[in-house]
Protein backbone atom coordinates (compact mmCIF):
# COMPACT_ATOMS: atom_id res chain seq x y z
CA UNK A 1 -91.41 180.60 50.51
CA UNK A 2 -88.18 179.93 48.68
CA UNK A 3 -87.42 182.33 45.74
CA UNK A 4 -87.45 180.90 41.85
CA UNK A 5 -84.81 182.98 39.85
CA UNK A 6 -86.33 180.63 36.81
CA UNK A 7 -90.33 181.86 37.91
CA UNK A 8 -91.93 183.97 34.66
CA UNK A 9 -91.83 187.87 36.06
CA UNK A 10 -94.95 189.88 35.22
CA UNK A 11 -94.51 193.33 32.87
CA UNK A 12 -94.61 195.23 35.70
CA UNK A 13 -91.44 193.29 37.29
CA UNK A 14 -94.15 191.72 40.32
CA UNK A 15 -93.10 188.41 41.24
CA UNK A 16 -96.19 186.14 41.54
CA UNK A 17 -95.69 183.38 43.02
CA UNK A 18 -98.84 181.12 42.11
CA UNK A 19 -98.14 181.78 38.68
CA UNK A 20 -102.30 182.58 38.44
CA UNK A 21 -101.78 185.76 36.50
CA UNK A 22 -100.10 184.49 33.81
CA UNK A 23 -102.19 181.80 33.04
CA UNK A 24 -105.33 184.10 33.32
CA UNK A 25 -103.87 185.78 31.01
CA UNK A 26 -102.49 182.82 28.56
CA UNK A 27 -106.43 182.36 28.91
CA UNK A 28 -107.73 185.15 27.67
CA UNK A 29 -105.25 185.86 25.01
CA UNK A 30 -105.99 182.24 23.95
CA UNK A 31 -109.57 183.19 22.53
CA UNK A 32 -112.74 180.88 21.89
CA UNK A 33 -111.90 177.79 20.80
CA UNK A 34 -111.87 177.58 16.91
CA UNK A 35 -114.45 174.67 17.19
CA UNK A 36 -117.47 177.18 19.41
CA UNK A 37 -117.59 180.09 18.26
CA UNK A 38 -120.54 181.94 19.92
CA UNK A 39 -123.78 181.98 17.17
CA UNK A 40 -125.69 184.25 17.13
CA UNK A 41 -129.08 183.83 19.52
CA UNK A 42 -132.13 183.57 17.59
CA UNK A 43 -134.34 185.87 19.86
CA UNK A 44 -131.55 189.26 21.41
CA UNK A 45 -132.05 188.84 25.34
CA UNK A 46 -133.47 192.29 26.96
CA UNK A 47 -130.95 194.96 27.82
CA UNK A 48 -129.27 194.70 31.56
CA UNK A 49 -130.97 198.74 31.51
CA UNK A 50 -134.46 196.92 31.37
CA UNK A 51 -134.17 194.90 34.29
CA UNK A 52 -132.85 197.67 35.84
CA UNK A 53 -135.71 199.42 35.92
CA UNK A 54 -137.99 196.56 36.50
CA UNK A 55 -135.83 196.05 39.65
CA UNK A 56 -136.53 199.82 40.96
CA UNK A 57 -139.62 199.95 40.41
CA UNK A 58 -140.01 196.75 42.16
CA UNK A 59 -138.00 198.46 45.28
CA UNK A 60 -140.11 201.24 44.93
CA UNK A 61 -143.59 199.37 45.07
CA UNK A 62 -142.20 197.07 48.58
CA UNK A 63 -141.31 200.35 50.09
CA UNK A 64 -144.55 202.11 49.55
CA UNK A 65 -146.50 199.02 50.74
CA UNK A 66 -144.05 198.42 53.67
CA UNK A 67 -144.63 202.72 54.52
CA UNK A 68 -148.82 201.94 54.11
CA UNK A 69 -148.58 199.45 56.29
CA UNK A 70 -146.77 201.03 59.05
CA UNK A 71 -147.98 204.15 58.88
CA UNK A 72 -151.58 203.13 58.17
């Protein structure tokens, strides 16, 4: 691939040649749009921590029923 002296250069000085990182970034720096802003939900969803347990214990339970049945 040909070199662009005119391409945008990262901080860092890294060439990229897609140009992907700075329009991620022109993306986030750009922010919600002024139109949708995020409300706030009526009902707070449950904490990631809370189906994080639920999910052990559910890997727990399959394991001691897949141990009863083989041993058993």
């Amino acid at each position: 691939m040909a070199h662009n002296p005119h391409a945008p250069q990262g901080p860092e000085g890294n060439y990229d040649p897609a140009g992907s990182t700075q329009m991620f970034r022109a993306f986030v720096d750009e922010g919600a749009p002024q139109g949708r802003q995020a409300a706030t939900p009526a009902a707070a969803p449950a904490s990631p921590r809370v189906g994080l347990i639920v999910g052990v214990i559910a890997v727990l339970a399959i394991l001691a029923a897949v141990a009863w049945l083989a041993l058993g």
